[in-house]
């Protein structure tokens, strides 16, 4: 199991050092343990590891020293108790939700989230007998409690949503979650832990796609689940969460709540990684560790560039509206200083062009921006959500998600903002 201890260093220091203890070779770069299995010292040790009496490596589907450094480092940056890397962000979200809910249960989710996640929640979870109930992130007071009942096992939302760039009023959500004893889950992919820290506002579990800003160069998929300190107290003896409080037949009758460990993460590993296996590879864990070292610098540059581009777009007559929370015109602007460090809001901008045809023309006329269904790359990207990332959504779902045929999403990279602005200008005016 990963090293659970971390200390009081600041986030940027932890991003470089946390979670890694030298082995005998003292390599400064975290070694890649490119192995599937581990040699036990004795059969007795093997039995103790399988029975969870002794924590330690068994097989890389469950734990691996390289991947464990990443998990511990992410948990340290987040100020959390434990971090579990997964093969992708989607796997992180799926495992988190099935760790809490099962057949007959339901979860509440925000209307403004990533299209892939919406499809996972509404359609895939339904096949497992889990119902996803939508609430309005812009009207939390009147919509969230209405969908909650005794079978509600999680409240899921995005801190800074992709692609609507909506900011969640997290404290409103977590107050309701706490009142009902429900685990709140925040996807913090777009903001990253350097702009927003979900646990400071009462969130229980943070999930990430590491494929975006954390990797930062579009070179490896990855995800992570991080639980806050003290989550055990919420889950233990809570009638909503029988899987943690009753004997697990698949694990020698183990009751997770009896373990002196972060039980949400331990069960995520021993039930979901062990039995389904969307484990992050050590190679990709290493690549993502490289990204993490410069994340703080990059997210600041992405944010500064995006603010300049957003100001330009706002001033252009062929742009109907611009969504970027750091602009004072933005409806979420009042939440920025409360929830985001340095009033910075990442590289994600969306804007309304004049029509579907105009959106197509702009996408095709840009030279610097690549048409890519991704965000958080060092290079600037553009996408038309209605025909790509959100094409699986019905018209009603698109309306609820605030996406029109004229919506364009930009992921602003690390290029010179002047070059980006001149490229956008020529494409808009073509
Ligand atoms: C991309 C993304 C995901 C899915 O992550 P993958 O690593 O691509 O599986 C989840 N949430 C958000 C906000 C994303 O942008």
XYZ file of C-alpha atoms and ligand atoms in Angstrom:
445
model
C 0.000 0.000 0.000
C 1.146 3.551 -0.597
C 2.895 5.544 2.056
C 0.098 7.292 3.945
C 2.141 10.038 5.571
C 2.505 13.520 4.234
C 3.347 16.779 5.896
C 2.739 20.473 5.830
C 4.673 21.545 2.762
C 2.898 23.737 0.226
C 1.222 22.235 -2.812
C 3.952 23.152 -5.301
C 6.579 21.472 -3.117
C 4.448 18.377 -2.629
C 3.958 18.110 -6.414
C 7.704 17.472 -6.700
C 8.415 15.372 -3.626
C 5.409 13.797 -1.891
C 4.926 10.063 -1.782
C 8.378 9.018 -2.939
C 11.000 7.461 -0.669
C 14.337 6.502 -2.220
C 14.995 2.828 -2.728
C 18.594 1.538 -2.507
C 19.539 3.122 -5.870
C 18.384 6.595 -4.762
C 17.187 7.561 -8.251
C 15.987 11.165 -8.192
C 13.331 10.408 -10.791
C 10.677 7.999 -9.518
C 11.604 4.517 -10.846
C 9.193 2.737 -13.160
C 8.382 -0.630 -11.612
C 7.502 -2.360 -14.847
C 6.223 -5.560 -13.305
C 3.038 -7.552 -12.984
C 3.613 -9.502 -9.762
C 5.728 -9.586 -6.580
C 7.762 -12.337 -4.939
C 6.586 -13.181 -1.401
C 9.196 -13.942 1.270
C 7.253 -17.011 2.386
C 3.923 -18.705 1.880
C 2.881 -17.325 5.269
C 3.517 -13.805 4.031
C 1.555 -14.535 0.868
C -1.406 -15.727 2.959
C -1.223 -12.658 5.246
C -1.232 -10.313 2.247
C -4.200 -12.058 0.650
C -6.093 -11.881 3.947
C -5.310 -8.144 4.395
C -3.587 -8.908 7.740
C -0.431 -7.531 6.184
C -0.622 -4.681 3.704
C 1.690 -4.996 0.738
C 2.021 -5.707 -2.941
C 0.392 -8.798 -4.433
C -0.210 -8.035 -8.095
C -0.025 -4.826 -10.140
C -3.749 -4.862 -10.889
C -4.159 -3.794 -7.226
C -0.997 -1.838 -6.389
C 2.354 -0.944 -7.948
C 5.149 1.159 -6.394
C 5.251 3.699 -9.264
C 1.494 4.110 -9.394
C 1.406 4.342 -5.594
C 3.764 7.350 -5.654
C 1.323 9.116 -7.960
C -1.646 8.253 -5.716
C 0.140 9.467 -2.583
C 1.375 12.637 -4.318
C -2.101 13.514 -5.590
C -3.578 12.925 -2.124
C -0.909 15.170 -0.578
C -1.525 18.033 -3.046
C -5.264 17.707 -2.471
C -4.910 17.606 1.321
C -6.665 14.226 1.340
C -6.236 10.912 3.128
C -5.558 8.589 0.200
C -5.399 8.621 -3.600
C -6.080 5.755 -5.983
C -4.975 6.184 -9.602
C -7.072 4.497 -12.300
C -6.653 3.842 -16.019
C -8.774 6.862 -16.986
C -11.002 9.556 -15.554
C -14.069 7.623 -16.663
C -12.907 4.569 -14.713
C -12.315 6.784 -11.652
C -15.896 8.093 -11.819
C -17.446 4.683 -12.455
C -15.537 3.003 -9.607
C -16.350 5.847 -7.227
C -20.071 5.605 -7.894
C -20.337 1.799 -7.800
C -18.280 1.858 -4.595
C -21.270 3.708 -3.076
C -24.357 2.595 -5.015
C -25.706 -0.711 -6.258
C -28.787 -2.169 -7.945
C -31.889 -0.335 -6.639
C -29.999 2.769 -5.516
C -29.790 6.197 -7.115
C -27.338 9.057 -7.391
C -27.931 12.793 -7.876
C -25.913 14.598 -10.542
C -25.505 18.136 -11.794
C -26.919 19.109 -15.197
C -23.635 20.729 -16.230
C -21.034 18.000 -16.585
C -18.802 16.312 -19.156
C -20.846 14.595 -21.906
C -19.079 11.242 -21.448
C -19.844 11.283 -17.740
C -23.497 12.109 -18.403
C -23.761 9.092 -20.718
C -22.048 6.901 -18.096
C -24.417 8.055 -15.338
C -27.685 8.060 -17.255
C -27.251 5.062 -19.545
C -24.455 2.765 -18.331
C -25.317 2.915 -14.617
C -28.952 2.232 -15.528
C -27.884 -1.162 -16.870
C -26.555 -1.873 -13.368
C -29.887 -0.851 -11.847
C -28.617 2.514 -10.597
C -30.782 5.516 -11.408
C -29.184 8.916 -12.112
C -31.298 11.891 -11.047
C -30.476 15.317 -12.395
C -30.400 18.556 -10.388
C -29.835 22.116 -11.579
C -26.403 23.444 -10.628
C -27.796 26.985 -11.073
C -30.752 26.332 -8.752
C -29.345 23.980 -6.111
C -31.719 25.203 -3.380
C -34.831 24.242 -5.313
C -33.712 21.111 -7.145
C -31.177 19.035 -5.200
C -33.166 18.002 -2.135
C -36.161 17.136 -4.356
C -34.268 14.213 -5.928
C -32.798 12.842 -2.684
C -34.338 9.886 -0.859
C -33.121 7.032 1.369
C -31.623 5.261 -1.671
C -29.507 8.240 -2.781
C -25.871 7.204 -2.374
C -23.874 10.005 -3.989
C -24.133 13.597 -5.167
C -21.932 14.139 -8.205
C -20.913 17.457 -9.768
C -18.021 19.257 -11.464
C -16.314 22.198 -9.732
C -15.660 23.920 -13.086
C -17.730 22.158 -15.693
C -16.640 20.953 -19.101
C -17.755 22.392 -21.521
C -20.205 24.940 -20.019
C -17.556 26.423 -17.670
C -20.115 26.648 -14.910
C -18.811 27.072 -11.379
C -20.506 24.971 -8.725
C -21.464 26.690 -5.494
C -19.834 23.758 -3.726
C -20.702 24.749 -0.168
C -24.420 24.755 -0.998
C -24.122 21.204 -2.322
C -21.976 19.829 0.498
C -24.238 21.369 3.147
C -27.173 19.393 1.744
C -25.022 16.259 1.350
C -23.968 16.499 5.006
C -27.524 17.073 6.224
C -28.563 13.777 4.593
C -25.369 11.806 5.309
C -24.630 11.363 1.602
C -21.136 11.237 0.101
C -20.447 14.217 -2.199
C -18.214 13.620 -5.217
C -16.553 16.470 -7.088
C -14.885 16.106 -10.496
C -12.085 18.679 -10.238
C -10.447 17.870 -13.588
C -10.732 21.313 -15.166
C -9.828 23.404 -12.135
C -7.046 21.115 -10.837
C -6.012 21.146 -7.176
C -3.899 24.247 -7.825
C -6.911 26.444 -8.594
C -9.566 24.795 -6.444
C -9.424 22.508 -3.408
C -12.738 20.637 -3.038
C -12.007 19.362 0.491
C -11.753 22.933 1.786
C -15.445 23.312 0.908
C -16.774 20.090 2.412
C -16.427 17.651 -0.490
C -15.907 13.992 0.479
C -14.338 12.501 -2.645
C -12.482 14.277 -5.475
C -12.200 12.554 -8.847
C -9.946 13.450 -11.736
C -9.199 12.764 -15.312
C -5.394 13.011 -15.212
C -5.449 12.873 -19.023
C -6.105 16.628 -19.138
C -4.162 19.335 -17.260
C -2.275 17.002 -14.921
C -0.620 15.129 -17.773
C -0.697 18.383 -19.692
C 0.537 17.213 -23.061
C -2.153 14.848 -24.228
C 0.273 11.927 -23.968
C -1.295 9.503 -21.474
C -4.729 8.607 -20.131
C -5.197 8.391 -16.393
C -7.640 9.036 -13.588
C -7.670 9.316 -9.813
C -9.990 9.028 -6.841
C -9.006 10.894 -3.681
C -10.836 10.682 -0.364
C -10.792 13.367 2.295
C -9.449 12.914 5.804
C -12.145 11.636 8.120
C -14.411 10.122 5.479
C -14.528 6.884 7.512
C -16.694 8.629 10.126
C -19.347 9.462 7.530
C -19.472 5.932 6.092
C -19.137 3.923 9.309
C -22.504 2.762 10.704
C -24.275 4.876 8.054
C -27.310 2.861 6.876
C -26.850 4.261 3.366
C -23.634 2.302 2.944
C -24.210 -1.379 3.829
C -21.339 -2.555 1.604
C -18.880 -0.981 4.044
C -20.694 -2.035 7.209
C -21.653 -5.664 6.573
C -19.400 -8.699 5.923
C -18.005 -8.920 2.370
C -18.452 -12.489 1.137
C -15.821 -11.977 -1.551
C -13.236 -11.068 1.101
C -13.481 -13.717 3.851
C -16.363 -11.864 5.531
C -14.326 -8.692 6.000
C -16.229 -5.652 7.324
C -14.483 -2.655 5.744
C -15.680 -0.283 8.444
C -13.659 -2.269 10.993
C -10.343 -1.483 9.259
C -8.105 1.297 10.663
C -7.528 2.508 7.086
C -9.218 4.877 4.596
C -11.981 2.387 3.835
C -13.422 4.094 0.766
C -10.086 3.779 -1.057
C -9.264 0.315 0.267
C -12.575 -1.045 -0.998
C -12.089 0.773 -4.306
C -8.847 -1.186 -4.701
C -9.942 -4.559 -3.311
C -13.368 -4.663 -4.950
C -13.149 -2.623 -8.149
C -9.501 -2.556 -9.222
C -9.004 -6.153 -8.119
C -12.116 -7.527 -9.841
C -12.573 -5.251 -12.852
C -9.033 -4.044 -13.393
C -9.019 -0.554 -14.973
C -5.640 -0.023 -13.302
C -3.236 2.713 -14.365
C -0.053 1.313 -15.932
C 3.241 2.179 -14.187
C 4.508 3.700 -17.449
C 1.554 6.080 -17.639
C 1.834 6.818 -13.904
C 5.421 7.945 -14.533
C 4.427 10.120 -17.492
C 1.699 11.745 -15.406
C 4.176 12.325 -12.536
C 6.278 14.390 -14.980
C 3.214 16.495 -15.769
C 2.398 16.991 -12.117
C 5.827 18.563 -11.496
C 4.957 21.579 -13.676
C 1.174 21.668 -13.231
C 1.161 24.731 -11.008
C 3.173 26.806 -13.509
C 1.177 25.597 -16.473
C -2.310 26.118 -15.046
C -1.384 29.728 -14.278
C -0.202 30.324 -17.866
C -3.255 28.528 -19.327
C -5.473 30.761 -17.179
C -3.663 34.009 -18.019
C -3.732 33.214 -21.753
C -7.411 32.282 -21.598
C -8.327 35.566 -19.914
C -6.685 37.530 -22.729
C -8.402 35.434 -25.402
C -11.763 35.697 -23.616
C -11.478 39.489 -23.479
C -10.728 39.575 -27.195
C -13.700 37.326 -28.034
C -16.015 39.388 -25.854
C -15.093 42.493 -27.848
C -15.662 40.875 -31.253
C -18.950 41.646 -33.083
C -19.288 38.114 -34.504
C -19.270 36.567 -31.046
C -22.691 36.548 -29.384
C -21.494 35.694 -25.889
C -18.421 34.401 -24.092
C -18.378 32.052 -21.143
C -15.331 32.557 -19.003
C -15.869 33.019 -15.283
C -12.899 35.359 -14.812
C -14.710 37.951 -17.015
C -16.686 40.374 -14.880
C -19.688 39.939 -17.226
C -19.932 36.235 -16.360
C -22.857 34.958 -14.241
C -20.442 32.840 -12.172
C -17.998 35.677 -11.599
C -19.166 36.233 -8.008
C -18.075 32.672 -7.140
C -14.550 32.997 -8.554
C -12.830 34.752 -5.676
C -14.412 32.436 -3.110
C -13.525 29.165 -4.834
C -10.533 29.798 -7.122
C -6.930 30.665 -6.308
C -5.686 33.986 -7.780
C -9.111 34.411 -9.465
C -7.813 32.076 -12.196
C -10.180 29.814 -14.099
C -8.143 27.411 -16.313
C -7.816 27.428 -20.094
C -11.382 26.462 -20.912
C -13.555 29.020 -22.692
C -16.825 28.487 -24.510
C -18.555 30.972 -26.736
C -21.629 31.337 -28.883
C -20.961 31.942 -32.534
C -23.704 33.320 -34.807
C -25.021 29.932 -35.986
C -24.180 26.275 -36.583
C -22.752 27.238 -39.997
C -20.629 29.986 -38.469
C -19.323 27.543 -35.856
C -18.307 25.106 -38.597
C -16.616 27.849 -40.572
C -14.616 29.091 -37.583
C -13.445 25.597 -36.619
C -12.263 24.892 -40.153
C -10.576 28.272 -40.721
C -8.325 28.242 -37.646
C -4.670 27.458 -38.283
C -3.144 27.264 -34.823
C -6.041 25.615 -32.994
C -6.416 21.890 -33.640
C -9.886 20.333 -33.842
C -9.526 17.858 -31.000
C -11.953 16.199 -28.576
C -9.722 16.892 -25.606
C -8.819 19.659 -23.175
C -5.813 20.583 -21.078
C -3.137 20.062 -23.727
C -0.162 22.412 -23.969
C -1.391 23.156 -27.504
C -4.599 25.106 -28.144
C -7.636 23.034 -29.125
C -11.121 23.726 -30.457
C -14.240 21.569 -30.588
C -17.918 21.854 -31.497
C -19.632 19.980 -28.610
C -23.054 19.474 -30.242
C -21.620 17.430 -33.110
C -18.897 15.608 -31.148
C -18.451 15.298 -27.370
C -22.155 15.875 -26.659
C -23.662 14.272 -29.782
C -25.087 11.364 -27.719
C -27.290 13.740 -25.728
C -30.951 14.309 -26.577
C -32.211 17.813 -27.382
C -33.647 18.058 -23.881
C -30.334 17.021 -22.345
C -28.485 19.526 -24.561
C -30.846 22.302 -23.425
C -30.314 21.347 -19.795
C -26.560 21.279 -20.343
C -26.686 24.722 -21.975
C -25.228 23.611 -25.307
C -26.537 24.962 -28.611
C -25.543 24.208 -32.235
C -23.575 27.487 -32.188
C -21.530 26.681 -29.056
C -17.776 26.404 -29.527
C -15.367 25.265 -26.833
C -11.724 26.307 -26.704
C -8.953 24.812 -24.630
C -6.324 27.527 -24.534
C -2.758 26.241 -24.603
C 0.613 27.671 -23.716
C 1.301 29.510 -26.991
C 1.690 33.281 -27.156
C -1.761 34.779 -26.512
C -1.128 37.303 -29.307
C -0.753 34.479 -31.843
C -3.922 32.811 -30.590
C -5.893 36.048 -30.828
C -4.725 36.781 -34.377
C -5.670 33.246 -35.455
C -9.153 33.608 -33.958
C -9.550 37.044 -35.528
C -8.781 35.800 -39.035
C -11.121 32.810 -38.607
C -14.009 34.945 -37.310
C -13.601 37.475 -40.108
C -13.042 35.051 -42.981
C -12.122 14.033 -19.897
C -12.954 14.150 -18.711
C -13.379 13.007 -18.038
C -13.055 11.618 -18.519
O -11.697 11.337 -18.344
P -10.868 10.320 -19.282
O -9.510 10.334 -18.670
O -10.899 10.846 -20.668
O -11.549 8.993 -19.161
C -14.123 13.179 -16.892
N -14.448 14.415 -16.443
C -14.061 15.533 -17.077
C -14.452 16.862 -16.531
C -13.301 15.457 -18.232
O -12.938 16.578 -18.851
